[in-house]
Coordinates of C-alpha atoms in Angstrom, one line a residue:
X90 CA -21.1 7.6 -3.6
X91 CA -20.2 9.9 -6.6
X92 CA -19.3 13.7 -6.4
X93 CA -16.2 12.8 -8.8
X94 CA -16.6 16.3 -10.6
X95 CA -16.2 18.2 -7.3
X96 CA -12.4 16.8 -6.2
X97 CA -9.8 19.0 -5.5
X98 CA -7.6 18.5 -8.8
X99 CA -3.9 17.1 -7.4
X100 CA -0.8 18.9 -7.8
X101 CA 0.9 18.3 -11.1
X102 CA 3.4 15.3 -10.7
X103 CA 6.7 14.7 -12.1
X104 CA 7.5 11.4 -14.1
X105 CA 9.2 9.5 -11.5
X106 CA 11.3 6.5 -12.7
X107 CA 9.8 4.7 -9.7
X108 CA 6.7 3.1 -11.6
X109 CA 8.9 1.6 -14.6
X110 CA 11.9 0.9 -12.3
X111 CA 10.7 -0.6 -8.8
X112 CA 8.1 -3.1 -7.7
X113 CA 10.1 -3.4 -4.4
X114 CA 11.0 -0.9 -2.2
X115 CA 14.4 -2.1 -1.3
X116 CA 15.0 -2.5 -4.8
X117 CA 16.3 1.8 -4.6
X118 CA 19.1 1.0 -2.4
X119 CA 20.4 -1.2 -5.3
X120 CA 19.9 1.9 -7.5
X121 CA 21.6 4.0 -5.3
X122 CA 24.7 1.5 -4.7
X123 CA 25.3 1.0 -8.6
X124 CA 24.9 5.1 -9.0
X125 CA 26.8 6.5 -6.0
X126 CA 28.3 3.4 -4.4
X127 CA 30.5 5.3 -2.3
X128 CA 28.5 8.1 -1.3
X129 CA 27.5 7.2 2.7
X130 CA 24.2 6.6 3.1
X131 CA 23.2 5.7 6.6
X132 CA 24.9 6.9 9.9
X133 CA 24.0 6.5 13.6
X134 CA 25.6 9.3 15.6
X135 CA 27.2 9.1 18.9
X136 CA 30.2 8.1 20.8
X137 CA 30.9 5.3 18.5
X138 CA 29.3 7.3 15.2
X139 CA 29.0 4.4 12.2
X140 CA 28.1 4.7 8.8
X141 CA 27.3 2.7 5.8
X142 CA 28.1 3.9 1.7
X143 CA 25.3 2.9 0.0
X144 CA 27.5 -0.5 -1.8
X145 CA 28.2 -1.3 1.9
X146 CA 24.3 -1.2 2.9
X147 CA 23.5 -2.7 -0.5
X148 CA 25.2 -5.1 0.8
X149 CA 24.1 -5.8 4.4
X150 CA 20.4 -6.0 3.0
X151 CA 21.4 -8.7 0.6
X152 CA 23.1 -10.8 2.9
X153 CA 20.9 -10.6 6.0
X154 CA 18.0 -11.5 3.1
X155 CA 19.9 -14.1 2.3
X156 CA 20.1 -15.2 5.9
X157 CA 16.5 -15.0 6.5
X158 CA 15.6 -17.2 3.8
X159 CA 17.6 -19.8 5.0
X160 CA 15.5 -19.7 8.2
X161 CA 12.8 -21.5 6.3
X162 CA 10.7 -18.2 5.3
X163 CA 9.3 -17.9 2.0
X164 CA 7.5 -15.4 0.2
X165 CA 5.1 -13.1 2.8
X166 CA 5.8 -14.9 5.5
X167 CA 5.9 -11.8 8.5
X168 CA 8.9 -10.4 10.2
X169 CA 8.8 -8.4 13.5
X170 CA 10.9 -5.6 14.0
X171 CA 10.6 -3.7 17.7
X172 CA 12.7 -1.6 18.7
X173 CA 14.5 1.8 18.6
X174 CA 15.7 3.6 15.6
X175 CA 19.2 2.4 14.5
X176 CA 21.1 1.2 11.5
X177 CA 20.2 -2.1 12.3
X178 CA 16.3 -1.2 12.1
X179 CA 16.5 -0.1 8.3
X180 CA 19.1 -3.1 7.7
X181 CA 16.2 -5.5 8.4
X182 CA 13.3 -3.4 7.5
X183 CA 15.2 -3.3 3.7
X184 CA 16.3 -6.6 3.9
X185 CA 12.8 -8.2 4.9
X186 CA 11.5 -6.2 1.8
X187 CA 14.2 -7.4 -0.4
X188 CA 13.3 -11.3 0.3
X189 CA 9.7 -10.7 -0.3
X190 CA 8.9 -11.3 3.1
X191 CA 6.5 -8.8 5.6
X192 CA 7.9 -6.2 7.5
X193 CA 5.9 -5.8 11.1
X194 CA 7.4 -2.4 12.4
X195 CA 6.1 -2.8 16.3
X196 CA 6.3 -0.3 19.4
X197 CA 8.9 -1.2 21.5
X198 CA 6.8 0.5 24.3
X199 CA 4.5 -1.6 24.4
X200 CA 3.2 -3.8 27.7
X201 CA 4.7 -7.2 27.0
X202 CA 0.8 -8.3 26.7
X203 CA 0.5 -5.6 23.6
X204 CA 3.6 -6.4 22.3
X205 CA 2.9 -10.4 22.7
X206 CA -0.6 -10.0 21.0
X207 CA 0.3 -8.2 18.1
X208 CA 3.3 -10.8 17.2
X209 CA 0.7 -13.6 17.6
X210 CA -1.6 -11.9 15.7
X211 CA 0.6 -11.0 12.8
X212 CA 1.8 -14.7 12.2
X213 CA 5.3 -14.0 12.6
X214 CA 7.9 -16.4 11.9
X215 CA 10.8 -14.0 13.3
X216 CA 10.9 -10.9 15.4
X217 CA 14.3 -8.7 15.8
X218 CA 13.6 -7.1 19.2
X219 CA 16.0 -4.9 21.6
X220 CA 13.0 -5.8 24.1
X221 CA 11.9 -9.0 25.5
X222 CA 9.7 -11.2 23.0
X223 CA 8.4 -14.3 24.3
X224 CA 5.9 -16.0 22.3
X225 CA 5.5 -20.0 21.3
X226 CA 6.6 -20.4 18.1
X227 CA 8.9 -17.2 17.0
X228 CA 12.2 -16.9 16.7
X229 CA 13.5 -14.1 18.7
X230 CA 17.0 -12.8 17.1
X231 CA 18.5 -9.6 19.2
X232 CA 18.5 -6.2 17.0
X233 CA 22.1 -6.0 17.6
X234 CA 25.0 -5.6 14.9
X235 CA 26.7 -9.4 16.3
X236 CA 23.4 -10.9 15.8
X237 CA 22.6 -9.5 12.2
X238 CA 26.4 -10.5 11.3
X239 CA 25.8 -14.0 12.2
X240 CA 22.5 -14.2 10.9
X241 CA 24.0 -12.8 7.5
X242 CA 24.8 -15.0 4.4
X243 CA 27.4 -12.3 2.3
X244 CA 28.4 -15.8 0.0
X245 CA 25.3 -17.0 -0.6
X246 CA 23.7 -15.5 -4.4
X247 CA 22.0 -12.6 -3.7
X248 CA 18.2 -12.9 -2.7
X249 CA 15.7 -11.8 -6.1
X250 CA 12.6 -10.1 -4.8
X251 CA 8.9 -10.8 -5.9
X252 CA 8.0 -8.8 -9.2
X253 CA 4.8 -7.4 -7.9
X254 CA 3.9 -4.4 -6.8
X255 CA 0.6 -5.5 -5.5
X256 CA 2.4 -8.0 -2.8
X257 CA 2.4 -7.2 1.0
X258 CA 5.1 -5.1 2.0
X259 CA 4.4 -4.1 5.7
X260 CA 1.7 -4.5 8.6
X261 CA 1.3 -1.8 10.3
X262 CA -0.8 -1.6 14.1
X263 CA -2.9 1.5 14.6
X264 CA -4.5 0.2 17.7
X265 CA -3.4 -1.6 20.9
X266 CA -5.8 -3.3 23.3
X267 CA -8.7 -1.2 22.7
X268 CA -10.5 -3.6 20.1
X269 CA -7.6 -5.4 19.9
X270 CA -4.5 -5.6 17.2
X271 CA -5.8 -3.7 13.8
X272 CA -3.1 -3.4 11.2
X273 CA -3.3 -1.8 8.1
X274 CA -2.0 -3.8 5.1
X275 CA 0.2 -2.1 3.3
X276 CA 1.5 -3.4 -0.7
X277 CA 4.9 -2.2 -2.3
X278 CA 2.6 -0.4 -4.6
X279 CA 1.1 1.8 -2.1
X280 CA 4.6 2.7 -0.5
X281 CA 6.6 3.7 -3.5
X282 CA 3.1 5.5 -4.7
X283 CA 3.4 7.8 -1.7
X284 CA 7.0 8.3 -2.4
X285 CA 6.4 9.3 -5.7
X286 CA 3.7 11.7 -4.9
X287 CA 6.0 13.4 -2.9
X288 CA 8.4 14.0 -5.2
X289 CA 6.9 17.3 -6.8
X290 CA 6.9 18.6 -3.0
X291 CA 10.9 17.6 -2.9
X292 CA 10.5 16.9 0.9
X293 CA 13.8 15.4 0.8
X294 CA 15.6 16.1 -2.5
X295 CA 18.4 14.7 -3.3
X296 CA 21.6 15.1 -1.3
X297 CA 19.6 16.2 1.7
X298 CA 21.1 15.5 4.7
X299 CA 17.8 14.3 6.9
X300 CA 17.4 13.8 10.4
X301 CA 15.1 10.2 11.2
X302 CA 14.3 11.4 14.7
X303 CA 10.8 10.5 15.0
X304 CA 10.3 6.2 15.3
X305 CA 10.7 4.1 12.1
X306 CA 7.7 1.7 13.9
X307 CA 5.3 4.7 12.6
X308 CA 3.8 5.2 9.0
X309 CA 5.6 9.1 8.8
X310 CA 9.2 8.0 10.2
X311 CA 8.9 4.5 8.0
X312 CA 8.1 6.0 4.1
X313 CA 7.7 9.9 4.8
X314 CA 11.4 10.0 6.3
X315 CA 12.9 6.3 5.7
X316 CA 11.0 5.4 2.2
X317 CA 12.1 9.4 0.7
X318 CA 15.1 9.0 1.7
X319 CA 15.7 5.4 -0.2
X320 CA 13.6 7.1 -3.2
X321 CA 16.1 10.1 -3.7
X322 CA 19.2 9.4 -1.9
X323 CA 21.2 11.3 0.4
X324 CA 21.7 10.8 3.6
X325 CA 19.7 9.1 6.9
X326 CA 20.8 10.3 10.0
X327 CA 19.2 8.2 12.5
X328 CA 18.8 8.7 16.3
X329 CA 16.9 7.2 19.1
X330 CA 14.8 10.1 20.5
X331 CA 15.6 13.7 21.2
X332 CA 18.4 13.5 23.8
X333 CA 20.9 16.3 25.0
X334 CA 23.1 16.1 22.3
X335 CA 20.4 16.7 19.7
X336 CA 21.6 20.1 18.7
X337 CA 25.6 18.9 18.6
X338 CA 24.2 15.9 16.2
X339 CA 22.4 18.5 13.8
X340 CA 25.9 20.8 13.5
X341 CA 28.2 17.6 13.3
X342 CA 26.5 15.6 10.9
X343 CA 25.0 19.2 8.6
X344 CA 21.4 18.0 8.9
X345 CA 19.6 20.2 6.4
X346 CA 16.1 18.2 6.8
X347 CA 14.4 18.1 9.7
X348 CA 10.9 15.9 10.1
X349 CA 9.8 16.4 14.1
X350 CA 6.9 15.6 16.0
X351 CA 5.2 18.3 18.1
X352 CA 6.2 16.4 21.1
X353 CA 9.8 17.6 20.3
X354 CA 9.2 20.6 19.0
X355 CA 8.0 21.5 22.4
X356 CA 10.8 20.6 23.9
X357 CA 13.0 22.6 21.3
X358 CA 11.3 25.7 22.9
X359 CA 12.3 25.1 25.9
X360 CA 15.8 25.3 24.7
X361 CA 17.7 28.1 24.6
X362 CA 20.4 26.9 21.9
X363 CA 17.3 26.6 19.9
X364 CA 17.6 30.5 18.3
X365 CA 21.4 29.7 16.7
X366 CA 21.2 25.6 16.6
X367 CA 19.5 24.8 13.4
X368 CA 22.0 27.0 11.3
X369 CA 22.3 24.7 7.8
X370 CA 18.3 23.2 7.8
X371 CA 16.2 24.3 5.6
X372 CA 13.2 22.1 5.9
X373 CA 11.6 21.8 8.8
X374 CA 8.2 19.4 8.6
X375 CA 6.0 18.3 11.5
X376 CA 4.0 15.4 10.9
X377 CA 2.6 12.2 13.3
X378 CA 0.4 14.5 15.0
X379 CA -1.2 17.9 15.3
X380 CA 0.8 21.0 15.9
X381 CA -0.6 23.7 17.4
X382 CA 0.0 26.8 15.9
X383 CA 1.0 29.0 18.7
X384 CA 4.1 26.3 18.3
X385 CA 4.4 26.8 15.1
X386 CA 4.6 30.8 15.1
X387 CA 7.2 30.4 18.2
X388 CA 9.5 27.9 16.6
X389 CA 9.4 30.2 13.3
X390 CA 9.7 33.3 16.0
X391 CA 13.4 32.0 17.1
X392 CA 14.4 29.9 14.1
X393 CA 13.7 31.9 10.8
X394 CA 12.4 28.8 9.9
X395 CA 8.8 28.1 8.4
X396 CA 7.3 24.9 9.6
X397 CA 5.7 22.5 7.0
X398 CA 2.8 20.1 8.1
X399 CA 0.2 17.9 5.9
X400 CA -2.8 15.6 6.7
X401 CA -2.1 11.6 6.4
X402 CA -3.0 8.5 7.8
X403 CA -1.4 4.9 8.3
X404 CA -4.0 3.9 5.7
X405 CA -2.6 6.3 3.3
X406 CA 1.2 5.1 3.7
X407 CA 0.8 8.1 5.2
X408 CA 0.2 11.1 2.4
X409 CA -2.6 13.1 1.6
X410 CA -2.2 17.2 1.8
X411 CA 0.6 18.9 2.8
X412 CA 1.4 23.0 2.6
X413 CA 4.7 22.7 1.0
X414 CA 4.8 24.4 -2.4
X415 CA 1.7 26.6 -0.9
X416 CA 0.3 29.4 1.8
X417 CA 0.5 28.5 5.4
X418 CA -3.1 29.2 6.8
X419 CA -4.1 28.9 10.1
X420 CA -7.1 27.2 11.8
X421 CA -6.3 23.3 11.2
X422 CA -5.0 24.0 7.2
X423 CA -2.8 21.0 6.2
X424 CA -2.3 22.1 2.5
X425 CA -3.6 21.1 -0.6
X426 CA -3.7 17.4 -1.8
X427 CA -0.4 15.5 -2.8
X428 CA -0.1 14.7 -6.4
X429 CA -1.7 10.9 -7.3
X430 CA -4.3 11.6 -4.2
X431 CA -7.9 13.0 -4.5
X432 CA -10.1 14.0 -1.9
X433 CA -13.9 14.8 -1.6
X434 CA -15.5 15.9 1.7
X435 CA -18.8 13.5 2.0
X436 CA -20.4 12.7 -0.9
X437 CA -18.6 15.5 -3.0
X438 CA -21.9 17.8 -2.8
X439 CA -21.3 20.3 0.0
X440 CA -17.1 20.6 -0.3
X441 CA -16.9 23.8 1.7
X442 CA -18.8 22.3 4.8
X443 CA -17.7 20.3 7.6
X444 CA -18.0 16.6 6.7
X445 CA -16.2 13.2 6.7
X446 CA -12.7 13.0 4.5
X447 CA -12.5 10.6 1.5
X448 CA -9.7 9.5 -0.3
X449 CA -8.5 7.7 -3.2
X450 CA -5.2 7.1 -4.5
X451 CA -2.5 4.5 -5.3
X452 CA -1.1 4.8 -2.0
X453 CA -4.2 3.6 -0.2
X454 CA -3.7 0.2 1.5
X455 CA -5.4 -2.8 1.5
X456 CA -7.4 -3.5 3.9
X457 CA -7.1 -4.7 7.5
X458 CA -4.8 -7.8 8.3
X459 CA -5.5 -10.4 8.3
X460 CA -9.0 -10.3 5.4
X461 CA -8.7 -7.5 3.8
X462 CA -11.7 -5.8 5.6
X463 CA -12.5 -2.2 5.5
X464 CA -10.0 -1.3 2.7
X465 CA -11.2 1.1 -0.2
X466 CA -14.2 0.5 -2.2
X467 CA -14.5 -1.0 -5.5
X468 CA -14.6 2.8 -6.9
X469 CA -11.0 3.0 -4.8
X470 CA -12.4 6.1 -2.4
X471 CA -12.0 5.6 1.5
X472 CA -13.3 6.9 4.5
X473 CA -10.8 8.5 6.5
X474 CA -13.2 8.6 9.9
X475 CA -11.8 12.4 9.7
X476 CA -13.7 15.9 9.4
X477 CA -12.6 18.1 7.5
X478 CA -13.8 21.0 4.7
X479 CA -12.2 22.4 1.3
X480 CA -12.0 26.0 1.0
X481 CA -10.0 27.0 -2.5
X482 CA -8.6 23.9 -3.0
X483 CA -7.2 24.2 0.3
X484 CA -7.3 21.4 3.2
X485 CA -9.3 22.1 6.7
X486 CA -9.1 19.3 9.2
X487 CA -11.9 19.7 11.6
X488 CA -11.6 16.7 14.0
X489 CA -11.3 12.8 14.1
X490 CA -15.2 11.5 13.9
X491 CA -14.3 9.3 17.2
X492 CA -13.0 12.3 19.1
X493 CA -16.6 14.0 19.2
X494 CA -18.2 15.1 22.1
X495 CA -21.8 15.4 22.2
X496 CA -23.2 18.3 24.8
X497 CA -27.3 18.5 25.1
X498 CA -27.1 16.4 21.6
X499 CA -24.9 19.4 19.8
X500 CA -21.6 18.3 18.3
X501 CA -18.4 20.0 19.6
X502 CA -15.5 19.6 17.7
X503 CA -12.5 19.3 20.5
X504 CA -9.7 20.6 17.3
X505 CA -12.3 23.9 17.3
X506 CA -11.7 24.4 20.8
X507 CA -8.4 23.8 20.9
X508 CA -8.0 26.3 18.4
X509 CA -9.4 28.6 20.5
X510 CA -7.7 28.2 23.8
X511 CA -4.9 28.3 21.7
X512 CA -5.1 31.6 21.1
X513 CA -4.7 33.2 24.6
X514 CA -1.1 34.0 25.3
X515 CA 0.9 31.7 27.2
X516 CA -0.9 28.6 26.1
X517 CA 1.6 26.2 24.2
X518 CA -0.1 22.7 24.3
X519 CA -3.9 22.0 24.8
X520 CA -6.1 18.8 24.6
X521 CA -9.6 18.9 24.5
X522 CA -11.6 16.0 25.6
X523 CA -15.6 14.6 26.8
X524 CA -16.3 13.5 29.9
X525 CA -19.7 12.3 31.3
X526 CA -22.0 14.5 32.6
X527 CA -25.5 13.5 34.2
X528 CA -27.4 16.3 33.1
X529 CA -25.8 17.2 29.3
X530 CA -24.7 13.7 28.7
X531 CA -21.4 14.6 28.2
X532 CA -19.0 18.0 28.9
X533 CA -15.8 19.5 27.6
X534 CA -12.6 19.0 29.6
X535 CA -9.5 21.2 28.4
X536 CA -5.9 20.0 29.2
X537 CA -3.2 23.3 28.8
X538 CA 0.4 23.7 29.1
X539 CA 2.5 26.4 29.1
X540 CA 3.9 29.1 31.3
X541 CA 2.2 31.3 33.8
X542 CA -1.5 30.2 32.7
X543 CA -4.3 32.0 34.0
X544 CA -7.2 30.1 33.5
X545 CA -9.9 32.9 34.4
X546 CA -8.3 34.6 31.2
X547 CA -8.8 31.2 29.2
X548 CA -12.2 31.2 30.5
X549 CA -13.1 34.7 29.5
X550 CA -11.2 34.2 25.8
X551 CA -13.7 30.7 25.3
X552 CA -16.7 33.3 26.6
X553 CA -16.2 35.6 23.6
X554 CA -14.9 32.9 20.8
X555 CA -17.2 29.9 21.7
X556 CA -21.0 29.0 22.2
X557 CA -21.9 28.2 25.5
X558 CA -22.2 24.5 25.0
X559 CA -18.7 24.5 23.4
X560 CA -17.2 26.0 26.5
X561 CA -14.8 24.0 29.1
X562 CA -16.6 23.1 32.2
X563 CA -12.9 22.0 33.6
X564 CA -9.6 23.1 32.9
X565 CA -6.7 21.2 34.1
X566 CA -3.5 23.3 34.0
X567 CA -0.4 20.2 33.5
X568 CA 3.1 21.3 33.4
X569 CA 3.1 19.2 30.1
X570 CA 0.6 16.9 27.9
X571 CA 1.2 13.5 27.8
X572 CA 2.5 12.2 24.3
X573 CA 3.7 9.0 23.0
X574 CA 6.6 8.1 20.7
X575 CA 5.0 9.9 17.5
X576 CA 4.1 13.1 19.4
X577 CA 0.4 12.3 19.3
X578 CA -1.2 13.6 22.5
X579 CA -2.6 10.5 24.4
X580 CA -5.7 11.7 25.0
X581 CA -6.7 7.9 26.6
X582 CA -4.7 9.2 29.3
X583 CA -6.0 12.6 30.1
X584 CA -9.5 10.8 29.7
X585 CA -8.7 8.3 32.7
X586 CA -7.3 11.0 34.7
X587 CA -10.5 12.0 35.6
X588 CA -11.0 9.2 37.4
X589 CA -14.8 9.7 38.0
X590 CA -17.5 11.7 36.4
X591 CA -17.9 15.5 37.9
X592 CA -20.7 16.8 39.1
X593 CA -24.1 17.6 36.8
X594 CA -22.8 20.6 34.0
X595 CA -23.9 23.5 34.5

């Protein structure tokens, strides 16, 4: 492949102290802790709020490293961690850094077979779970406060990570059962690189007050919230899941950062505090999945507040584009490309037309666990296995290549359809997806939510925006889309509640 004189040119970056400073990403708390050592750091809200200065978490992560070393682990050996966000979760996620061991952020949702598979095929030595983990060989140690107290070692000398930026910081699963466990390798190097790429954005500057709401298991609520916030201080404010007292959290503890998924977003529509509850944010970001944009428009409607999204990937640690800093387009724009990242669309040729998403960048990982397979190149570029086109330096994502359907052998994008349905009023969530067809191979199926839908009107809207072939044979009218923990619509689900194929299309 070549095309190297066609990329997008990256945002100019700062110099961030991070490259001379850091080969380990718990290695910023320490920075923190000798800068501001009493400046809090870390709270979990709620009837029995607790928080941590950065000195004190400073030093929890050394002495639960401590503790885990004496378990026998050396050196990138792995370390499961499943379960819900909470100050114990970045405790040991920090602290398995600071040893040099691997941090194995898992689903706590998972079926106990998905859960037991991917600890078995990690190679874990340890797993801190607030779900039952039973498999031959681990050491299962409750994510509790008692059980990370006794596990600690406060006099033992504190634990000196690995000087390498290149060793393996985290394994991260992007897929369950289907194909089996797949995670992406992920070094120190690639998660500070993303951290400092960020930095020119100032997604979370410092002193923000930020809001870890969506799961710390994922890629975006692991370095995009968790990772920028050790990189430029502040405060973490985590919380297990949107509950009732979401918007009483936001006032009490003055969150002025707000990352969501567009599961919760949603929900935040449905809520009439919504208009006067966001009063001191500022920065409102919606990453882990797609957001529709008559969302968008309707949570800026009532809020005053303009919603920042980007493009990224678990591969990518997770940044490529994001629209801070720049216009908000419509149609699937997620910005321009983050500062240390390049992209070219295909082979760099045709930019402006649809095509498959490279990328290249410090922040890239390494390859799938446990060989290394399927990582970058040798020239560093990687297919992303997304669509997408450039259009002035600006972003388009088209579709995931997997999420094709093919009608009478012509390619329909579901994200254009979605687009479209999108547009009719009342329509606040749509999913687009194939299903078998005996005479066109395959037809499209669209999913909607929203209130008072009329689906003759969405029919007429797709007759005027979209070719026949492109057109919904079915639409399915839910009360609400299914989405998991990160907001990502599971369109698995929708799929096998079709149950069996319909008749021929017509």
């Amino acid at each position: 492949m070549n095309g190297d004189d066609e990329l997008v040119p990256p945002l100019q970056a700062p110099t961030s102290p991070s490259s001379s400073l850091f080969t380990n990403l718990a290695d910023l708390v320490g920075h923190h802790s000798g800068r501001t050592p009493d400046l809090v750091a870390l709270v979990q809200p709620g009837r029995t709020r607790r928080a941590l200065t950065w000195a004190e978490l400073e030093r929890a992560v050394d002495a639960l490293a401590s503790g885990l070393s004496s378990l026998g682990l050396v050196a990138g050996h792995r370390v499961v961690i499943c379960g819900a966000n909470s100050i114990e979760f970045v405790v040991v996620y920090l602290a398995a850094l600071r040893a040099g061991f691997v941090a194995v952020p898992v689903n706590p949702q998972l079926t106990d077979d998905e859960l037991r598979r991917i600890v078995a095929d990690s190679g874990a030595k340890v797993a801190f779970a607030d779900v039952p983990v039973e498999v031959s060989g681990v050491r299962v140690v409750p994510l509790s406060a008692d059980a990370l107290a006794s596990l600690s070692a406060p006099d033992q000398p504190p634990v000196s990570s690995p000087r390498d930026q290149e060793s393996l910081a985290a394994l991260l699963y992007t897929a369950g059962t289907s194909g089996g466990p797949k995670a992406a390798m992920l070094t120190h190097r690639a998660l500070l690189a993303h951290l400092e790429h960020l930095e020119a954005l100032q997604v979370i500057p410092p002193g923000t007050h930020v809001l870890a709401l969506l799961p710390l298991f994922h890629v975006f609520g692991l370095n995009a919230v968790l990772g920028s916030w050790a990189m430029n201080g502040g405060r973490l404010v985590v919380a297990d899941g949107y509950t009732d007292d979401f918007f009483a959290v936001i006032g009490e503890e003055h969150i002025t950062n707000l990352p969501l998924a567009p599961a919760v977003i949603y929900r935040l529509l449905q809520d009439e505090r919504l208009a006067d509850g966001l009063a001191e944010v500022s920065i409102v970001v919606s990453g882990a999945a797609p957001l529709p944009e008559t969302m968008r428009d309707a949570f800026t409607a009532l809020t005053g507040l303009r919603v920042e999204q980007g493009y990224g990937l678990t591969e990518a640690a997770p940044g490529v584009s994001a629209t801070l800093g720049g216009q908000a387009l419509g149609g699937g724009h997620v910005g321009r490309t983050l500062p240390g990242v390049q992209i070219r669309i295909g082979d760099g040729s045709e930019q402006s037309e649809p095509g498959e998403i490279w990328v290249r960048g410090d922040n890239l990982f390494s390859g799938y666990w446990p060989g290394g397979e399927g990582g970058p190149g040798e020239d560093g570029w990687f297919a992303t296995g997304d669509i997408g086109y450039l259009a002035d330096e600006e972003l388009f994502l088209v579709d995931r290549a997997r999420e094709l359907v093919i009608v009478n052998g012509f390619n329909v994008y579901p994200a254009e359809v979605e687009q479209v349905i999108i547009e009719v009023e009342g329509v606040l969530d749509v999913a687009v997806v194939g299903a078998p067809d005996a005479r066109t191979g395959e037809h499209v199926v669209a999913f909607v939510a929203g209130p008072g839908l009329d689906e003759d009107a969405i029919r007429a809207h797709c007759e005027i925006r979209l070719a026949k072939f492109k057109r919904p044979h079915v639409i399915k009218v839910l009360n609400e889309l299914p989405r998991g923990a990160t907001g990502k619509i599971l369109k698995g689900e929708l799929r096998r509640s079709l149950a069996a194929p319909t008749e021929p299309g017509r």
